[in-house]
Every structure is written in C-alpha cells, then in structure tokens.
mmCIF file of C-alpha atoms in Angstrom:
data_model
loop_
_atom_site.group_PDB
_atom_site.id
_atom_site.type_symbol
_atom_site.label_atom_id
_atom_site.label_comp_id
_atom_site.label_asym_id
_atom_site.label_seq_id
_atom_site.Cartn_x
_atom_site.Cartn_y
_atom_site.Cartn_z
ATOM 1 C CA UNK A 1 -0.010 0.053 -0.030
ATOM 2 C CA UNK A 2 1.283 3.581 -0.704
ATOM 3 C CA UNK A 3 0.326 6.997 -1.622
ATOM 4 C CA UNK A 4 1.871 9.455 -4.267
ATOM 5 C CA UNK A 5 1.820 13.114 -3.834
ATOM 6 C CA UNK A 6 2.322 15.064 -7.139
ATOM 7 C CA UNK A 7 2.575 18.506 -5.703
ATOM 8 C CA UNK A 8 3.522 18.414 -1.892
ATOM 9 C CA UNK A 9 2.066 21.193 0.521
ATOM 10 C CA UNK A 10 2.583 22.355 3.832
ATOM 11 C CA UNK A 11 -0.769 20.794 4.834
ATOM 12 C CA UNK A 12 0.380 17.384 3.760
ATOM 13 C CA UNK A 13 2.368 16.923 6.934
ATOM 14 C CA UNK A 14 1.234 14.637 9.449
ATOM 15 C CA UNK A 15 0.419 11.139 9.574
ATOM 16 C CA UNK A 16 -1.002 9.084 6.718
ATOM 17 C CA UNK A 17 -2.793 5.749 6.899
ATOM 18 C CA UNK A 18 -3.343 3.392 4.081
ATOM 19 C CA UNK A 19 -6.009 0.798 3.939
ATOM 20 C CA UNK A 20 -6.286 -2.116 1.500
ATOM 21 C CA UNK A 21 -8.761 -4.906 1.192
ATOM 22 C CA UNK A 22 -8.384 -8.021 -0.849
ATOM 23 C CA UNK A 23 -10.992 -10.588 -1.814
ATOM 24 C CA UNK A 24 -9.625 -14.103 -2.328
ATOM 25 C CA UNK A 25 -12.286 -17.157 -2.364
ATOM 26 C CA UNK A 26 -14.955 -14.988 -1.193
ATOM 27 C CA UNK A 27 -13.032 -13.983 1.943
ATOM 28 C CA UNK A 28 -11.862 -10.354 2.361
ATOM 29 C CA UNK A 29 -8.531 -9.774 3.983
ATOM 30 C CA UNK A 30 -7.397 -6.184 4.958
ATOM 31 C CA UNK A 31 -4.343 -4.729 5.823
ATOM 32 C CA UNK A 32 -3.065 -1.205 6.892
ATOM 33 C CA UNK A 33 -0.125 1.112 7.208
ATOM 34 C CA UNK A 34 0.984 4.159 8.550
ATOM 35 C CA UNK A 35 3.648 6.609 7.719
ATOM 36 C CA UNK A 36 4.468 10.109 8.932
ATOM 37 C CA UNK A 37 5.331 12.786 6.570
ATOM 38 C CA UNK A 38 7.509 15.554 7.862
ATOM 39 C CA UNK A 39 8.302 18.425 5.429
ATOM 40 C CA UNK A 40 11.718 20.024 5.838
ATOM 41 C CA UNK A 41 12.004 23.744 5.847
ATOM 42 C CA UNK A 42 15.511 25.053 4.449
ATOM 43 C CA UNK A 43 17.152 27.631 6.752
ATOM 44 C CA UNK A 44 16.698 31.563 6.336
ATOM 45 C CA UNK A 45 19.947 32.432 7.229
ATOM 46 C CA UNK A 46 23.355 31.154 8.689
ATOM 47 C CA UNK A 47 25.608 33.421 10.676
ATOM 48 C CA UNK A 48 28.507 33.560 13.278
ATOM 49 C CA UNK A 49 27.466 35.570 16.572
ATOM 50 C CA UNK A 50 29.407 38.812 17.115
ATOM 51 C CA UNK A 51 32.108 39.468 17.477
ATOM 52 C CA UNK A 52 32.930 36.429 14.974
ATOM 53 C CA UNK A 53 30.589 37.872 12.384
ATOM 54 C CA UNK A 54 33.359 40.292 11.262
ATOM 55 C CA UNK A 55 35.718 39.396 8.216
ATOM 56 C CA UNK A 56 38.540 39.130 10.816
ATOM 57 C CA UNK A 57 38.655 38.539 14.583
ATOM 58 C CA UNK A 58 41.330 38.773 17.283
ATOM 59 C CA UNK A 59 41.751 35.962 19.781
ATOM 60 C CA UNK A 60 44.081 34.997 22.258
ATOM 61 C CA UNK A 61 46.346 31.964 21.812
ATOM 62 C CA UNK A 62 45.895 29.524 24.877
ATOM 63 C CA UNK A 63 42.539 31.107 26.065
ATOM 64 C CA UNK A 64 39.276 28.917 25.394
ATOM 65 C CA UNK A 65 37.089 30.986 22.992
ATOM 66 C CA UNK A 66 33.295 30.214 22.792
ATOM 67 C CA UNK A 67 32.059 30.942 19.245
ATOM 68 C CA UNK A 68 28.507 30.430 18.288
ATOM 69 C CA UNK A 69 26.956 29.560 14.799
ATOM 70 C CA UNK A 70 23.288 30.281 14.335
ATOM 71 C CA UNK A 71 20.791 28.995 11.884
ATOM 72 C CA UNK A 72 17.550 30.661 11.543
ATOM 73 C CA UNK A 73 14.106 29.256 10.736
ATOM 74 C CA UNK A 74 14.948 25.723 10.094
ATOM 75 C CA UNK A 75 13.255 22.098 10.145
ATOM 76 C CA UNK A 76 14.567 19.778 11.124
ATOM 77 C CA UNK A 77 17.909 20.472 12.749
ATOM 78 C CA UNK A 78 21.024 20.870 10.664
ATOM 79 C CA UNK A 79 24.195 19.353 10.909
ATOM 80 C CA UNK A 80 26.898 21.544 11.777
ATOM 81 C CA UNK A 81 30.724 21.073 10.736
ATOM 82 C CA UNK A 82 33.603 23.377 11.981
ATOM 83 C CA UNK A 83 36.925 23.630 10.046
ATOM 84 C CA UNK A 84 40.147 25.666 10.248
ATOM 85 C CA UNK A 85 41.191 26.288 6.463
ATOM 86 C CA UNK A 86 39.186 23.341 5.367
ATOM 87 C CA UNK A 87 40.862 20.921 8.464
ATOM 88 C CA UNK A 88 37.759 19.558 10.572
ATOM 89 C CA UNK A 89 38.247 20.667 14.292
ATOM 90 C CA UNK A 90 37.910 18.084 16.831
ATOM 91 C CA UNK A 91 36.813 20.406 19.842
ATOM 92 C CA UNK A 92 33.701 20.368 22.325
ATOM 93 C CA UNK A 93 30.443 21.857 21.041
ATOM 94 C CA UNK A 94 27.024 22.502 22.308
ATOM 95 C CA UNK A 95 23.654 22.534 20.653
ATOM 96 C CA UNK A 96 20.834 24.653 21.469
ATOM 97 C CA UNK A 97 17.353 24.961 19.845
ATOM 98 C CA UNK A 98 14.822 27.871 20.024
ATOM 99 C CA UNK A 99 11.187 27.007 19.241
ATOM 100 C CA UNK A 100 10.023 29.806 17.052
ATOM 101 C CA UNK A 101 6.369 28.336 15.955
ATOM 102 C CA UNK A 102 4.004 25.633 16.283
ATOM 103 C CA UNK A 103 5.179 24.331 12.850
ATOM 104 C CA UNK A 104 8.350 23.128 14.511
ATOM 105 C CA UNK A 105 10.452 25.796 12.825
ATOM 106 C CA UNK A 106 13.101 26.680 15.011
ATOM 107 C CA UNK A 107 16.541 28.585 15.443
ATOM 108 C CA UNK A 108 19.314 26.285 16.037
ATOM 109 C CA UNK A 109 22.848 27.129 17.558
ATOM 110 C CA UNK A 110 25.895 25.230 17.984
ATOM 111 C CA UNK A 111 28.758 26.802 20.214
ATOM 112 C CA UNK A 112 32.499 25.434 19.724
ATOM 113 C CA UNK A 113 34.936 25.810 22.763
ATOM 114 C CA UNK A 114 37.905 26.470 20.517
ATOM 115 C CA UNK A 115 41.478 26.522 22.248
ATOM 116 C CA UNK A 116 43.354 28.907 19.898
ATOM 117 C CA UNK A 117 46.865 27.895 19.033
ATOM 118 C CA UNK A 118 49.680 29.911 17.165
ATOM 119 C CA UNK A 119 49.046 27.865 14.038
ATOM 120 C CA UNK A 120 45.509 29.104 13.624
ATOM 121 C CA UNK A 121 46.672 32.632 13.013
ATOM 122 C CA UNK A 122 45.476 34.109 9.717
ATOM 123 C CA UNK A 123 43.562 31.074 9.147
ATOM 124 C CA UNK A 124 39.767 30.721 8.203
ATOM 125 C CA UNK A 125 37.397 29.370 10.601
ATOM 126 C CA UNK A 126 34.588 28.048 8.978
ATOM 127 C CA UNK A 127 30.973 27.027 10.292
ATOM 128 C CA UNK A 128 29.408 24.780 7.809
ATOM 129 C CA UNK A 129 25.773 23.180 7.821
ATOM 130 C CA UNK A 130 23.791 20.495 5.859
ATOM 131 C CA UNK A 131 20.303 20.240 6.064
ATOM 132 C CA UNK A 132 17.763 18.333 3.892
ATOM 133 C CA UNK A 133 16.058 21.337 2.725
ATOM 134 C CA UNK A 134 19.425 22.530 0.840
ATOM 135 C CA UNK A 135 20.832 21.056 -2.310
ATOM 136 C CA UNK A 136 24.487 21.480 -0.756
ATOM 137 C CA UNK A 137 26.127 22.599 2.426
ATOM 138 C CA UNK A 138 26.694 26.336 3.306
ATOM 139 C CA UNK A 139 28.784 27.988 5.601
ATOM 140 C CA UNK A 140 30.120 31.200 7.042
ATOM 141 C CA UNK A 141 33.626 32.192 8.112
ATOM 142 C CA UNK A 142 35.947 34.617 9.595
ATOM 143 C CA UNK A 143 39.867 35.007 9.588
ATOM 144 C CA UNK A 144 41.434 34.500 13.045
ATOM 145 C CA UNK A 145 44.072 36.741 14.083
ATOM 146 C CA UNK A 146 45.631 34.934 17.307
ATOM 147 C CA UNK A 147 47.682 37.016 19.604
ATOM 148 C CA UNK A 148 49.751 35.941 22.532
ATOM 149 C CA UNK A 149 52.597 34.165 24.041
ATOM 150 C CA UNK A 150 51.607 30.499 22.343
ATOM 151 C CA UNK A 151 52.240 32.036 19.001
ATOM 152 C CA UNK A 152 55.764 30.607 19.352
ATOM 153 C CA UNK A 153 54.627 27.368 20.488
ATOM 154 C CA UNK A 154 55.343 27.600 24.093
ATOM 155 C CA UNK A 155 53.065 26.319 26.821
ATOM 156 C CA UNK A 156 53.422 29.305 29.133
ATOM 157 C CA UNK A 157 50.784 28.009 31.420
ATOM 158 C CA UNK A 158 53.205 25.498 33.023
ATOM 159 C CA UNK A 159 56.046 28.249 33.660
ATOM 160 C CA UNK A 160 56.369 29.550 37.161
ATOM 161 C CA UNK A 161 56.093 33.112 38.021
ATOM 162 C CA UNK A 162 59.131 35.268 37.048
ATOM 163 C CA UNK A 163 60.233 32.496 34.520
ATOM 164 C CA UNK A 164 62.476 33.882 31.839
ATOM 165 C CA UNK A 165 62.162 32.851 28.184
ATOM 166 C CA UNK A 166 64.919 33.332 25.576
ATOM 167 C CA UNK A 167 64.261 33.592 21.938
ATOM 168 C CA UNK A 168 67.166 33.280 19.697
ATOM 169 C CA UNK A 169 66.830 34.321 15.815
ATOM 170 C CA UNK A 170 69.701 32.940 13.533
#
C-alpha cells in the first residue's frame, strides 16, 4: 500500500494511513499501514554571533574561546561542521534549539569551545551546515588573528611566575 503526492504542500504534513482490502475465495483480507510525513524547511540564514560575524577577529592563543554559529528558521535541525582552512576541528560543542512557531520551525545554534593555537593565526574558521532542505552545504567564516605567547608554540601556562624565556633568531 502506498500513496503518491504529486505536488507536496505544507498541509500534507502529518500521519498518513493506508488501508487495503483483498478478496480471495470470497473472503476479504485487510491490511493497513501508517507513515508520518515531515516536511523540511530550509534555513533562512546562517551566521556567526558577534564579534565573529566580522571578516577578521582577534583572539588570544591558549585562552578558550566560545564561538556560536546560528541557523534561523529551519526544520529539522541542521548538521554543523567546524573547520580551520578546510581541516575539521575536534573540539567540544554545545547544541541549542529555540522554538519559533507551532510548525516546529526553529532557530538552532552550535557553540564550539575553541582553544586557539598559534598555527591558527591568519587561518579561516568556517561553520558549515548541511540540511535536507538544501541541495548543498553552506557556511560562514571569519579569519582568526591569534595573539599571545602561544604563537611561538610555548606552553606558558606551565611556567612558574618570574620565569625567563629566551628567543634566539639565527
């Protein structure tokens, strides 16, 4: 049993039931099936929350930075991916959903807890999303300007107060 919807509309969403009856040897056999149809709503917008919504942003090496990517008016939730110059990041993230209306269209956010390193300096941080309502993934980005002592690759957090660091340039 099945159904074909030639031109899908928003009011087609919901539970569908299909009943079928078959007559064999003067006896009627019936069967039924259920399906739930959920219509994807493609996002209106994707953005990085300020101050990361600028073309370039200053961050400090070795200091955890929380960066929020927002997707407005979507259904269902998108899948978020974070990269630095195309390389996937392995960092802690937190997802949130804010309901907008009764149809289940929401604003979704993902916050990444990034520990900036010197090698991120002048690199592009990108938040990309994939969603069933989009034909391809879309993203937003900013260029990271990393400052601080970790630019030299030193772990200064483990140095005692008053420690002296020498740099030799040959």
